[in-house]
Amino acid sequence: MGVKLLLEKAHVENIRLYDVYRREGGYRSVEKALKTLSPDQVTEEVKKSGLRGRGGAGFPAGMKWSFLAKPEGVPRYLVCNADESEPGTFKDRYLMEFIPHLLIEGLIVSSYALGSSRTYIYIRGEYAWIVDILEQAIAEAKNNGWLGKNILGTGFDCEIYVQRGAGAYICGEETALLESLEGKRGNPRIKPPFPAVKGLYGCPTVVNNVETLAAVVPIINMGGEEYAKIGVGRSTGTKLISACGNINKPGVYEIDMTISVEEFIYSDEYCGGIRNGKRLKACIPGGSSVPILPANLLLKTAKGETRYMNYESLSDGGFATGSMMGSGGFIVLDEDQCVVKNTYTLARFYRHESCGQCSPCREGTGWMEKILLSIENGKGKMSDIDLLWDIQRKIEGNTICPLGDAAAWPVAAAIRHFRDEFEWHVLNPDKCLTENYGLRHYADPIHVPVA
Amino acid sequence: MAQFSDKKLEEVKNIIARYPDGKQKSALLPVLHLAQQEFGGWLSSEAMDYVASLLNIEPIEVYEVATFYSMYNLKPVGKYLFEVCQTGPCMISGSDNIVAYIYEKLGIKPGQTTADGMFTLKTVECLGACGYAPMMQLGKYYKEHLTKEKVDAIIEECRRNAVVNN
């Protein structure tokens, strides 16, 4: 069993309730931070912890906090990004649903560090029932003196509000989220200015992911230096991975980033192997926008070294032969899955979710969707594969926000690693409607006994 | 004429109080959710104009938001809205079969409503239930690990509830 810092208590009966959570040691970090540390010292601990943003980009959280502008007399805001919408990702939902007080606790400590007395949780609109869970936790925290005016007699005031979105992937992008929170369309803003200088209502703002803010609790409890000892290299602490697709045990797992990808997929402690005794074909290890990898490049790097479940190892080889940790949305495809069809559904997703501001993304995502559908339906031409490559290349890097890149990367990686499967669809227009291309040379090089 | 009850107006007031003075436009998304819930599951232009008047903003500011977000229905929908996820992880777990089965059972394709106004089928993009696929959203909650039997049971449950509520 690896170290558990976030979900250790998630299965304690009634941990959703304040009394149980408190009895299990909850809210200690608030006492420690507010009574013994200054706001800057809290930020310093987060810096020392090496905690990287858990939403997908992996930017050091303490550094992000230290960029927050602090002009005199201007309110500052902390906004929790709970818009979790990256296909394959459902970890924040799990955390909020089962151990909501952990997030509230992390938010209070973080709000203290950043000087936010009005903190918002922006949650995706579809998680409607989780809004009730969070609001109940907030009410309990407030009734017990952890929120409101003059918390613990320290003079620090803080309120937390839950804001429900209404169905828009783009609102997970921090500036689009702020626009949405201001009651507007979720159109990303041009940066700079960054939210740390001009964010919500034009005031300095920090936007952090749910898991990032929850991780502040163990960081304060154990100290940043101790937290940094868990994990490996610049992948410190623990990471929540939401595993799905053709595996025996889909679900949310907390890992300490020292385990191999092979262990994560095949051990009974995690995914429990491929469902129905099938073989592994491919995997998207960090949410739909990161490059898909064939089995042989997933379990071992191009150099033949074991690949591990951490930021550095998953990106070993760059986009040529590696992928990314991303949001931790781990999607596993077995030998019966069609990479062309899977890529088509993702392209359709990005077309649907493009906000429409930038032409390369607005137009390009639509073209990619149409071309992929025609190849999938046996109506593609060989030149379409090159055309797809060309379109994705013209989207990447040419848009205001990273949704353009997120739409381009899955298409690029699918063609990079599975070009022969695309060609097979073109060459076998009838067969591809009834059969799948199968494993071929992407085969998993490791012999795995079927249980 | 669209009009909230006093209780709902109180709720609107509480929502507006979450934001700093003068930033009541921030209440737009939550109040639109409330309006959709209160006024028959969709947002007519009359309902949107009413929301604009409550928040003291221009109607166009409401329209541009209502048309951007996928959860706001701009046309009437059935009493029960089946929103079946079809993105990658659900697709590889068999969401196509669920959509086909709903058509077989109710004769509706995505975007259509049954003649009795009871059910609407809508395909949606990733709802964050990838590990519990295939799935659909029904009202406030998710229905996960869908099978044909579960779809049958859900349809039956809706029909029963409709009788009870009438």
Coordinates of C-alpha atoms in Angstrom, one line a residue:
Chain A
M1 CA 0.0 0.0 0.0
G2 CA 1.3 3.4 -1.0
V3 CA 1.0 6.5 1.1
K4 CA -2.5 8.0 1.3
L5 CA -2.8 11.7 2.2
L6 CA -6.1 12.7 0.7
L7 CA -8.2 9.6 0.6
E8 CA -6.9 7.9 3.8
K9 CA -10.1 8.7 5.6
A10 CA -12.4 8.8 2.6
H11 CA -14.0 5.4 3.6
V12 CA -14.6 6.2 7.3
E13 CA -18.3 5.9 7.8
N14 CA -20.1 9.3 7.7
I15 CA -16.8 11.1 7.1
R16 CA -19.0 13.5 5.1
L17 CA -20.3 14.9 8.4
Y18 CA -18.4 17.5 10.3
D19 CA -18.4 15.7 13.7
V20 CA -16.8 12.5 12.2
Y21 CA -14.3 14.5 10.1
R22 CA -13.3 16.6 13.1
R23 CA -12.9 13.5 15.3
E24 CA -10.6 12.0 12.6
G25 CA -8.3 15.0 13.0
G26 CA -10.0 17.3 10.6
Y27 CA -9.4 21.1 10.7
R28 CA -6.1 20.7 12.5
S29 CA -4.3 22.5 9.6
V30 CA -6.6 25.5 10.0
E31 CA -5.6 25.8 13.7
K32 CA -2.0 25.4 12.9
A33 CA -1.9 27.9 10.1
L34 CA -4.1 30.6 11.6
K35 CA -2.6 30.4 15.1
T36 CA 1.1 29.7 14.4
L37 CA 1.9 30.8 10.9
S38 CA 1.7 34.0 9.0
P39 CA 0.1 34.0 5.5
D40 CA 3.5 34.2 3.9
Q41 CA 4.8 31.3 6.0
V42 CA 1.8 29.2 4.7
T43 CA 2.8 30.1 1.2
E44 CA 6.4 29.2 2.0
E45 CA 5.3 25.7 3.2
V46 CA 3.4 25.2 -0.1
K47 CA 6.5 26.3 -2.0
K48 CA 8.7 23.9 -0.1
S49 CA 6.3 21.0 -0.7
G50 CA 6.9 21.2 -4.4
L51 CA 3.1 20.7 -4.9
R52 CA 2.3 21.0 -8.6
G53 CA -1.1 22.1 -9.9
R54 CA -3.3 19.0 -10.1
G55 CA -5.7 20.3 -12.8
G56 CA -3.5 19.4 -15.7
A57 CA -0.8 21.9 -16.3
G58 CA 1.4 20.9 -13.3
F59 CA 2.6 24.4 -12.5
P60 CA 4.1 24.8 -9.0
A61 CA 1.3 25.9 -6.8
G62 CA 3.4 27.8 -4.3
M63 CA 5.0 29.8 -7.1
K64 CA 1.6 30.6 -8.5
W65 CA 0.6 31.9 -5.1
S66 CA 3.7 34.1 -4.8
F67 CA 2.8 35.9 -8.0
L68 CA -0.4 37.2 -6.4
A69 CA -0.4 41.0 -6.5
K70 CA -1.2 42.7 -3.2
P71 CA -2.1 46.3 -3.8
E72 CA -3.3 48.2 -0.7
G73 CA -7.1 48.3 -0.3
V74 CA -8.0 46.0 -3.2
P75 CA -9.7 42.7 -2.4
R76 CA -8.0 39.5 -3.4
Y77 CA -9.8 36.3 -4.4
L78 CA -9.2 32.6 -4.3
V79 CA -11.3 30.6 -6.7
C80 CA -11.4 26.8 -6.6
N81 CA -11.7 25.2 -10.0
A82 CA -14.1 22.3 -9.7
D83 CA -15.2 22.5 -13.3
E84 CA -13.6 19.0 -13.9
S85 CA -14.6 18.3 -17.5
E86 CA -11.6 16.7 -19.2
P87 CA -12.8 13.4 -20.6
G88 CA -11.4 10.6 -18.4
T89 CA -11.2 12.7 -15.3
F90 CA -13.5 12.2 -12.3
K91 CA -11.2 12.5 -9.3
D92 CA -12.3 15.9 -8.0
R93 CA -15.9 14.7 -8.0
Y94 CA -14.9 11.8 -5.9
L95 CA -13.0 14.0 -3.4
M96 CA -15.9 16.5 -3.1
E97 CA -18.5 13.8 -2.9
F98 CA -16.9 11.6 -0.3
I99 CA -14.7 13.8 1.8
P100 CA -16.0 17.4 1.2
H101 CA -14.6 18.8 4.4
L102 CA -11.0 18.2 3.2
L103 CA -11.6 20.7 0.4
I104 CA -13.3 23.2 2.7
E105 CA -10.4 22.8 5.2
G106 CA -7.8 23.4 2.4
L107 CA -9.8 26.4 1.1
I108 CA -9.8 28.1 4.5
V109 CA -6.0 27.7 4.9
S110 CA -5.4 28.8 1.3
S111 CA -7.7 31.7 1.7
Y112 CA -5.8 32.8 4.8
A113 CA -2.5 32.5 2.9
L114 CA -3.8 34.6 0.0
G115 CA -5.9 37.1 1.9
S116 CA -9.2 36.0 0.3
S117 CA -12.2 36.7 2.5
R118 CA -14.7 35.8 -0.3
T119 CA -13.7 32.5 -1.8
Y120 CA -15.6 30.7 -4.6
I121 CA -15.9 27.1 -5.6
Y122 CA -16.8 27.0 -9.3
I123 CA -18.3 23.6 -9.9
R124 CA -19.4 22.1 -13.2
G125 CA -23.2 22.4 -13.5
E126 CA -23.8 18.7 -14.1
Y127 CA -22.4 17.9 -10.6
A128 CA -25.7 19.3 -9.2
W129 CA -26.0 17.0 -6.2
I130 CA -22.5 17.7 -5.1
V131 CA -23.4 21.4 -4.7
D132 CA -25.7 20.3 -1.9
I133 CA -22.9 18.2 -0.3
L134 CA -20.5 21.2 -0.4
E135 CA -23.0 23.7 0.9
Q136 CA -23.8 21.4 3.8
A137 CA -20.1 21.1 4.6
I138 CA -19.7 24.8 4.4
A139 CA -22.7 25.4 6.7
E140 CA -21.3 22.9 9.2
A141 CA -17.8 24.5 9.1
K142 CA -19.4 27.9 9.6
N143 CA -21.5 26.7 12.6
N144 CA -18.4 25.4 14.2
G145 CA -16.5 28.7 13.8
W146 CA -14.1 27.8 10.9
L147 CA -15.8 30.3 8.6
G148 CA -17.3 33.7 9.1
K149 CA -16.0 36.7 11.0
N150 CA -12.9 36.7 13.1
I151 CA -12.1 33.0 12.7
L152 CA -10.4 31.5 15.8
G153 CA -10.1 35.0 17.2
T154 CA -7.4 35.8 14.7
G155 CA -9.2 38.7 12.9
F156 CA -9.3 36.7 9.7
D157 CA -12.8 36.7 8.0
C158 CA -13.7 34.2 5.3
E159 CA -16.8 33.0 3.5
I160 CA -17.0 30.3 0.9
Y161 CA -19.6 30.2 -1.8
V162 CA -20.4 27.5 -4.4
Q163 CA -21.1 28.7 -8.0
R164 CA -22.6 26.2 -10.4
G165 CA -21.6 26.3 -14.0
A166 CA -23.9 25.3 -16.8
G167 CA -22.2 22.9 -19.1
A168 CA -19.0 24.2 -20.7
Y169 CA -15.6 22.4 -20.7
I170 CA -13.9 25.7 -21.6
C171 CA -14.8 27.1 -18.1
G172 CA -12.1 24.8 -16.7
E173 CA -9.6 27.3 -18.3
E174 CA -9.0 29.8 -15.5
T175 CA -9.8 33.0 -17.3
A176 CA -12.9 31.5 -18.9
L177 CA -13.9 30.4 -15.5
L178 CA -13.6 33.9 -14.2
E179 CA -15.6 35.3 -17.0
S180 CA -18.3 32.7 -16.3
L181 CA -18.2 33.6 -12.6
E182 CA -18.8 37.2 -13.6
G183 CA -22.0 36.0 -15.3
K184 CA -20.7 36.0 -18.9
R185 CA -20.0 33.5 -21.7
G186 CA -16.9 31.4 -21.0
N187 CA -14.6 33.1 -23.4
P188 CA -11.0 32.9 -22.3
R189 CA -9.1 36.2 -21.8
I190 CA -5.9 37.2 -23.4
K191 CA -3.0 36.9 -21.0
P192 CA -1.3 39.0 -19.8
P193 CA -2.6 40.4 -17.6
F194 CA -2.6 37.1 -15.6
P195 CA -5.4 36.5 -13.0
A196 CA -2.7 37.0 -10.2
V197 CA -2.8 40.7 -11.2
K198 CA -6.2 41.1 -12.8
G199 CA -8.6 38.3 -12.2
L200 CA -12.1 38.2 -10.8
Y201 CA -13.8 41.6 -11.0
G202 CA -10.4 43.0 -12.1
C203 CA -8.8 42.1 -8.8
P204 CA -5.8 39.8 -8.0
T205 CA -7.0 36.2 -8.1
V206 CA -5.6 32.7 -7.7
V207 CA -7.4 29.9 -9.4
N208 CA -6.5 26.4 -8.2
N209 CA -7.8 22.9 -8.8
V210 CA -9.8 21.0 -6.1
E211 CA -7.1 18.4 -5.5
T212 CA -4.4 21.1 -5.3
L213 CA -6.3 22.9 -2.6
A214 CA -7.1 19.7 -0.7
A215 CA -3.3 18.8 -0.7
V216 CA -2.6 22.0 1.2
V217 CA -4.1 20.2 4.3
P218 CA -1.5 17.5 4.6
I219 CA 1.2 20.0 3.6
I220 CA 0.4 22.2 6.5
N221 CA -0.1 19.3 8.9
M222 CA 3.2 17.6 8.1
G223 CA 5.2 20.5 6.9
G224 CA 6.3 21.3 3.3
E225 CA 9.6 19.6 3.6
E226 CA 8.2 16.3 4.8
Y227 CA 5.6 16.4 2.0
A228 CA 8.3 16.8 -0.6
K229 CA 10.0 13.6 0.6
I230 CA 7.0 11.6 -0.7
G231 CA 7.2 10.8 -4.4
V232 CA 10.1 11.2 -6.6
G233 CA 12.0 14.2 -8.1
R234 CA 9.7 17.0 -9.0
S235 CA 6.7 14.7 -8.6
T236 CA 6.2 15.3 -4.9
G237 CA 3.3 14.1 -2.8
T238 CA 0.4 12.0 -3.9
K239 CA -1.7 12.2 -7.0
L240 CA -5.3 11.1 -7.6
I241 CA -5.7 9.1 -10.7
S242 CA -9.2 8.4 -12.2
A243 CA -8.9 5.2 -14.2
C244 CA -11.5 4.1 -16.7
G245 CA -12.0 2.2 -20.0
N246 CA -11.5 -1.5 -20.5
I247 CA -10.1 -2.4 -17.0
N248 CA -11.4 -4.6 -14.3
K249 CA -11.5 -2.0 -11.6
P250 CA -12.3 1.5 -12.8
G251 CA -12.2 4.1 -10.1
V252 CA -10.2 6.8 -8.3
Y253 CA -6.9 5.8 -6.8
E254 CA -4.4 7.8 -4.8
I255 CA -0.8 7.0 -5.8
D256 CA 2.5 8.2 -4.5
M257 CA 4.0 8.5 -8.0
T258 CA 6.7 5.9 -7.5
I259 CA 4.8 3.0 -9.0
S260 CA 5.2 1.8 -12.6
V261 CA 2.5 2.1 -15.2
E262 CA 2.5 -1.7 -15.5
E263 CA 1.8 -2.1 -11.8
F264 CA -1.0 0.5 -11.9
I265 CA -2.8 -1.3 -14.8
Y266 CA -2.2 -4.9 -13.7
S267 CA -2.0 -5.0 -9.9
D268 CA -5.2 -5.8 -8.0
E269 CA -4.6 -2.8 -5.8
Y270 CA -5.3 -0.5 -8.7
C271 CA -6.9 -1.2 -12.1
G272 CA -6.8 -5.0 -11.7
G273 CA -5.8 -5.7 -15.3
I274 CA -7.7 -5.6 -18.6
R275 CA -11.3 -6.6 -18.6
N276 CA -12.4 -10.0 -20.0
G277 CA -8.9 -11.2 -20.3
K278 CA -8.2 -9.0 -23.3
R279 CA -4.9 -7.4 -24.1
L280 CA -3.9 -3.8 -23.8
K281 CA -3.8 -1.8 -27.0
A282 CA -3.4 1.8 -26.0
C283 CA -3.8 4.3 -23.2
I284 CA -4.4 8.0 -22.8
P285 CA -2.7 8.5 -19.4
G286 CA -3.6 12.0 -18.4
G287 CA -7.1 13.0 -19.7
S288 CA -8.3 13.2 -23.3
S289 CA -6.1 16.0 -24.4
V290 CA -2.7 14.3 -23.7
P291 CA -1.1 12.1 -26.4
I292 CA -2.4 8.5 -26.7
L293 CA 0.3 5.9 -26.5
P294 CA 0.4 2.4 -27.9
A295 CA 1.0 -0.3 -25.2
N296 CA 4.6 -0.8 -26.1
L297 CA 5.4 2.8 -25.5
L298 CA 3.2 3.1 -22.5
L299 CA 4.8 0.4 -20.3
K300 CA 8.3 1.1 -21.4
T301 CA 9.9 4.3 -22.7
A302 CA 11.5 4.4 -26.1
K303 CA 14.8 3.7 -24.4
G304 CA 13.4 0.5 -23.0
E305 CA 13.2 1.8 -19.4
T306 CA 10.2 1.2 -17.1
R307 CA 7.7 4.0 -17.3
Y308 CA 6.4 5.3 -14.0
M309 CA 3.2 7.1 -13.0
N310 CA 4.7 10.5 -12.5
Y311 CA 5.1 13.8 -14.3
E312 CA 8.6 13.2 -15.6
S313 CA 8.4 9.6 -16.6
L314 CA 5.0 9.9 -18.4
S315 CA 6.5 12.7 -20.4
D316 CA 9.8 11.0 -21.1
G317 CA 10.4 11.1 -24.8
G318 CA 8.4 14.3 -25.4
F319 CA 5.4 14.0 -27.7
A320 CA 7.4 11.8 -30.1
T321 CA 7.3 8.8 -27.8
G322 CA 5.9 10.0 -24.5
S323 CA 2.7 11.6 -23.1
M324 CA 1.8 13.6 -20.0
M325 CA 0.5 13.2 -16.5
G326 CA -2.2 15.9 -17.2
S327 CA -5.2 15.7 -15.0
G328 CA -4.7 12.1 -14.1
G329 CA -7.6 10.9 -16.3
F330 CA -6.3 7.4 -17.2
I331 CA -8.2 5.9 -20.2
V332 CA -7.4 2.3 -21.1
L333 CA -8.2 0.8 -24.5
D334 CA -8.2 -2.9 -25.1
E335 CA -7.5 -4.8 -28.3
D336 CA -11.1 -4.5 -29.6
Q337 CA -11.1 -0.7 -29.6
C338 CA -10.7 1.4 -32.7
V339 CA -8.3 4.3 -32.4
V340 CA -9.9 6.1 -35.3
K341 CA -13.4 6.0 -33.7
N342 CA -12.0 7.0 -30.3
T343 CA -10.1 9.9 -31.8
Y344 CA -13.3 10.9 -33.7
T345 CA -15.3 11.1 -30.4
L346 CA -12.6 13.3 -28.9
A347 CA -12.5 15.6 -31.9
R348 CA -16.3 15.9 -31.7
F349 CA -16.0 16.7 -28.0
Y350 CA -13.5 19.6 -28.7
R351 CA -15.6 20.9 -31.6
H352 CA -18.6 21.0 -29.2
E353 CA -16.6 22.7 -26.5
S354 CA -14.7 25.3 -28.6
C355 CA -15.9 28.7 -27.4
G356 CA -15.6 30.0 -31.0
Q357 CA -13.3 33.0 -30.3
C358 CA -10.3 31.9 -32.4
S359 CA -10.7 30.8 -36.0
P360 CA -8.1 28.0 -35.9
C361 CA -9.9 26.2 -33.1
R362 CA -13.5 27.1 -34.1
E363 CA -13.0 26.0 -37.7
G364 CA -10.3 23.4 -37.3
T365 CA -12.0 21.3 -34.7
G366 CA -15.1 21.0 -37.0
W367 CA -12.9 20.0 -39.9
M368 CA -11.1 17.4 -37.9
E369 CA -14.4 15.9 -36.6
K370 CA -15.8 15.7 -40.2
I371 CA -12.7 14.1 -41.7
L372 CA -12.3 11.6 -38.8
L373 CA -16.0 10.6 -39.2
S374 CA -15.6 10.0 -42.9
I375 CA -12.4 7.9 -42.4
E376 CA -14.2 6.0 -39.6
N377 CA -17.2 5.3 -42.0
G378 CA -14.9 4.0 -44.7
K379 CA -15.3 7.2 -46.8
G380 CA -11.8 8.6 -46.3
K381 CA -9.0 9.2 -48.7
M382 CA -5.3 8.7 -48.1
S383 CA -4.8 12.4 -48.5
D384 CA -7.2 13.0 -45.6
I385 CA -4.7 11.7 -43.1
D386 CA -2.2 14.3 -44.2
L387 CA -4.9 16.9 -44.2
L388 CA -5.7 16.0 -40.6
W389 CA -2.1 16.3 -39.7
D390 CA -2.0 19.7 -41.4
I391 CA -5.1 21.0 -39.6
Q392 CA -4.0 20.0 -36.1
R393 CA -0.6 21.6 -36.7
K394 CA -2.3 24.9 -37.6
I395 CA -4.4 24.9 -34.5
E396 CA -1.7 24.2 -32.0
G397 CA -0.1 27.3 -30.6
N398 CA -2.4 29.6 -32.6
T399 CA -5.2 30.2 -30.1
I400 CA -5.8 32.4 -27.1
C401 CA -6.2 29.5 -24.7
P402 CA -4.9 25.9 -24.5
L403 CA -8.2 24.3 -25.8
G404 CA -6.7 24.5 -29.3
D405 CA -3.7 22.5 -28.2
A406 CA -5.9 20.1 -26.3
A407 CA -7.9 19.5 -29.5
A408 CA -4.8 19.1 -31.7
W409 CA -2.7 16.8 -29.6
P410 CA -5.0 13.7 -29.5
V411 CA -5.3 13.8 -33.3
A412 CA -1.6 14.3 -33.8
A413 CA -0.7 11.4 -31.4
A414 CA -3.2 9.1 -33.0
I415 CA -1.7 9.6 -36.4
R416 CA 1.8 9.5 -35.1
H417 CA 1.4 6.1 -33.5
F418 CA -1.5 4.5 -35.3
R419 CA -1.1 5.8 -38.9
D420 CA -1.4 2.3 -40.3
E421 CA -4.8 1.9 -38.6
F422 CA -6.0 5.1 -40.4
E423 CA -4.6 3.8 -43.7
W424 CA -6.3 0.4 -43.1
H425 CA -9.7 2.2 -42.8
V426 CA -9.0 4.0 -46.2
L427 CA -7.9 0.8 -47.9
N428 CA -10.7 -1.4 -46.5
P429 CA -13.8 0.8 -46.7
D430 CA -16.2 -2.1 -46.2
K431 CA -14.3 -4.2 -43.7
C432 CA -13.7 -1.3 -41.4
L433 CA -17.5 -1.0 -40.9
T434 CA -17.7 -4.4 -39.4
E435 CA -14.2 -5.3 -38.1
N436 CA -11.6 -3.6 -36.0
Y437 CA -7.9 -3.3 -36.8
G438 CA -6.9 -5.1 -33.6
L439 CA -3.6 -5.1 -31.8
R440 CA -1.0 -5.5 -34.6
H441 CA 2.4 -4.2 -33.7
Y442 CA 1.1 -2.0 -30.8
A443 CA 1.0 -5.2 -28.8
D444 CA 1.8 -5.2 -25.2
P445 CA 5.4 -6.6 -25.0
I446 CA 4.8 -8.0 -21.5
H447 CA 3.3 -11.4 -21.0
V448 CA 0.5 -11.0 -18.6
P449 CA -1.2 -14.1 -17.1
V450 CA -5.0 -13.9 -17.3
A451 CA -6.5 -14.4 -13.8
Chain B
M1 CA -46.1 35.7 -17.5
A2 CA -43.0 34.2 -16.0
Q3 CA -42.8 35.1 -12.3
F4 CA -41.0 33.5 -9.4
S5 CA -42.8 32.8 -6.1
D6 CA -41.9 34.9 -3.1
K7 CA -39.8 32.0 -1.8
K8 CA -37.9 31.8 -5.1
L9 CA -37.4 35.6 -5.0
E10 CA -35.9 35.2 -1.6
E11 CA -33.5 32.6 -3.0
V12 CA -32.5 35.0 -5.8
K13 CA -31.8 37.6 -3.2
N14 CA -29.6 35.2 -1.3
I15 CA -27.7 34.3 -4.4
I16 CA -27.0 37.9 -5.3
A17 CA -25.7 38.4 -1.7
R18 CA -22.8 36.0 -2.5
Y19 CA -21.1 38.7 -4.7
P20 CA -19.7 42.1 -3.9
D21 CA -22.0 45.1 -4.3
G22 CA -22.8 45.9 -7.9
K23 CA -21.6 42.5 -9.2
Q24 CA -25.1 41.0 -9.3
K25 CA -24.6 39.9 -12.9
S26 CA -22.5 37.0 -11.3
A27 CA -25.9 35.6 -10.2
L28 CA -26.9 35.0 -13.8
L29 CA -25.9 31.4 -14.2
P30 CA -27.5 30.2 -10.9
V31 CA -30.7 32.3 -11.5
L32 CA -31.0 30.8 -15.0
H33 CA -30.8 27.3 -13.5
L34 CA -33.6 28.4 -11.1
A35 CA -35.7 29.8 -13.9
Q36 CA -35.3 26.7 -16.0
Q37 CA -36.3 24.5 -13.1
E38 CA -39.3 26.7 -12.3
F39 CA -40.6 27.4 -15.8
G40 CA -41.0 23.9 -17.3
G41 CA -37.5 22.7 -17.9
W42 CA -36.5 25.3 -20.6
L43 CA -35.9 29.0 -21.0
S44 CA -38.3 30.9 -23.2
S45 CA -37.3 34.5 -24.2
E46 CA -40.0 35.7 -21.8
A47 CA -38.3 33.8 -19.0
M48 CA -34.9 35.2 -20.0
D49 CA -36.3 38.8 -20.1
Y50 CA -37.7 38.3 -16.6
V51 CA -34.2 37.1 -15.4
A52 CA -32.7 40.2 -17.0
S53 CA -35.1 42.5 -15.1
L54 CA -34.4 40.7 -11.8
L55 CA -30.6 41.3 -12.2
N56 CA -31.0 44.7 -13.7
I57 CA -29.1 43.8 -16.8
E58 CA -29.9 44.0 -20.5
P59 CA -31.8 41.0 -22.1
I60 CA -29.0 40.5 -24.6
E61 CA -26.6 39.8 -21.7
V62 CA -28.9 36.9 -20.7
Y63 CA -29.4 35.6 -24.3
E64 CA -25.7 35.5 -25.0
V65 CA -25.1 33.4 -21.8
A66 CA -28.1 31.1 -22.2
T67 CA -27.0 30.2 -25.8
F68 CA -23.4 29.5 -24.7
Y69 CA -23.9 26.9 -22.0
S70 CA -25.2 23.4 -23.0
M71 CA -27.4 22.9 -19.9
Y72 CA -29.8 25.6 -20.7
N73 CA -32.6 24.3 -23.0
L74 CA -33.8 26.9 -25.4
K75 CA -36.7 24.7 -26.6
P76 CA -39.3 22.8 -24.7
V77 CA -38.1 19.3 -23.6
G78 CA -40.0 16.3 -22.3
K79 CA -40.9 15.8 -18.6
Y80 CA -37.8 13.5 -18.3
L81 CA -34.6 14.4 -20.1
F82 CA -32.2 11.5 -20.8
E83 CA -28.8 13.0 -21.3
V84 CA -26.6 10.1 -22.5
C85 CA -22.8 10.7 -22.5
Q86 CA -21.1 9.6 -25.7
T87 CA -17.5 10.8 -25.4
G88 CA -14.5 8.5 -25.7
P89 CA -14.5 6.6 -22.3
C90 CA -18.3 6.1 -22.5
M91 CA -18.1 5.2 -26.2
I92 CA -15.5 2.4 -25.5
S93 CA -17.8 1.2 -22.8
G94 CA -20.8 0.9 -25.0
S95 CA -22.8 4.2 -25.0
D96 CA -23.8 3.6 -28.6
N97 CA -25.8 0.6 -27.5
I98 CA -27.6 2.6 -24.9
V99 CA -28.6 5.3 -27.4
A100 CA -29.8 2.5 -29.8
Y101 CA -31.7 0.8 -27.0
I102 CA -33.5 4.0 -26.0
Y103 CA -34.5 4.4 -29.6
E104 CA -35.7 0.8 -29.7
K105 CA -37.8 1.3 -26.5
L106 CA -39.1 4.8 -27.0
G107 CA -38.7 5.5 -30.7
I108 CA -36.7 8.7 -30.2
K109 CA -33.4 9.7 -31.6
P110 CA -31.1 12.3 -30.0
G111 CA -32.9 15.6 -30.0
Q112 CA -36.3 14.1 -30.2
T113 CA -39.2 13.9 -27.7
T114 CA -41.8 11.2 -27.4
A115 CA -45.3 12.1 -28.7
D116 CA -46.7 12.1 -25.2
G117 CA -44.1 14.7 -24.1
M118 CA -42.8 12.4 -21.5
F119 CA -39.2 11.7 -22.7
T120 CA -36.5 13.6 -24.5
L121 CA -33.2 12.0 -25.6
K122 CA -30.1 14.1 -25.8
T123 CA -26.5 13.0 -26.4
V124 CA -24.0 15.0 -24.4
E125 CA -20.3 15.3 -24.0
C126 CA -18.3 14.0 -21.1
L127 CA -20.0 14.3 -17.7
G128 CA -17.2 13.1 -15.5
A129 CA -18.5 9.6 -14.8
C130 CA -16.0 7.8 -17.1
G131 CA -15.2 5.1 -14.5
Y132 CA -18.9 4.3 -14.2
A133 CA -19.7 4.2 -17.9
P134 CA -22.0 4.0 -19.8
M135 CA -24.1 6.7 -18.0
M136 CA -26.8 9.4 -18.4
Q137 CA -27.8 12.4 -16.4
L138 CA -31.5 12.4 -15.4
G139 CA -32.5 15.6 -13.7
K140 CA -30.1 16.3 -10.8
Y141 CA -28.5 12.9 -10.6
Y142 CA -26.4 10.5 -12.6
K143 CA -27.6 7.0 -13.6
E144 CA -24.4 4.9 -14.1
H145 CA -23.2 1.5 -15.2
L146 CA -26.2 1.4 -17.6
T147 CA -27.4 -1.8 -19.1
K148 CA -30.6 -2.5 -21.1
E149 CA -32.2 -3.7 -17.8
K150 CA -31.3 -0.5 -16.0
V151 CA -32.7 1.6 -18.9
D152 CA -35.9 -0.4 -18.6
A153 CA -36.1 0.2 -14.9
I154 CA -35.4 3.9 -15.3
I155 CA -38.2 4.3 -17.9
E156 CA -40.6 2.4 -15.6
E157 CA -39.6 4.6 -12.7
C158 CA -40.2 7.8 -14.6
R159 CA -43.6 6.6 -15.7
R160 CA -44.5 5.7 -12.2
N161 CA -43.4 9.0 -10.9
A162 CA -45.3 10.8 -13.6
V163 CA -48.5 9.1 -12.5
V164 CA -47.9 9.9 -8.8
N165 CA -47.1 13.5 -9.5
N166 CA -50.2 14.1 -11.6

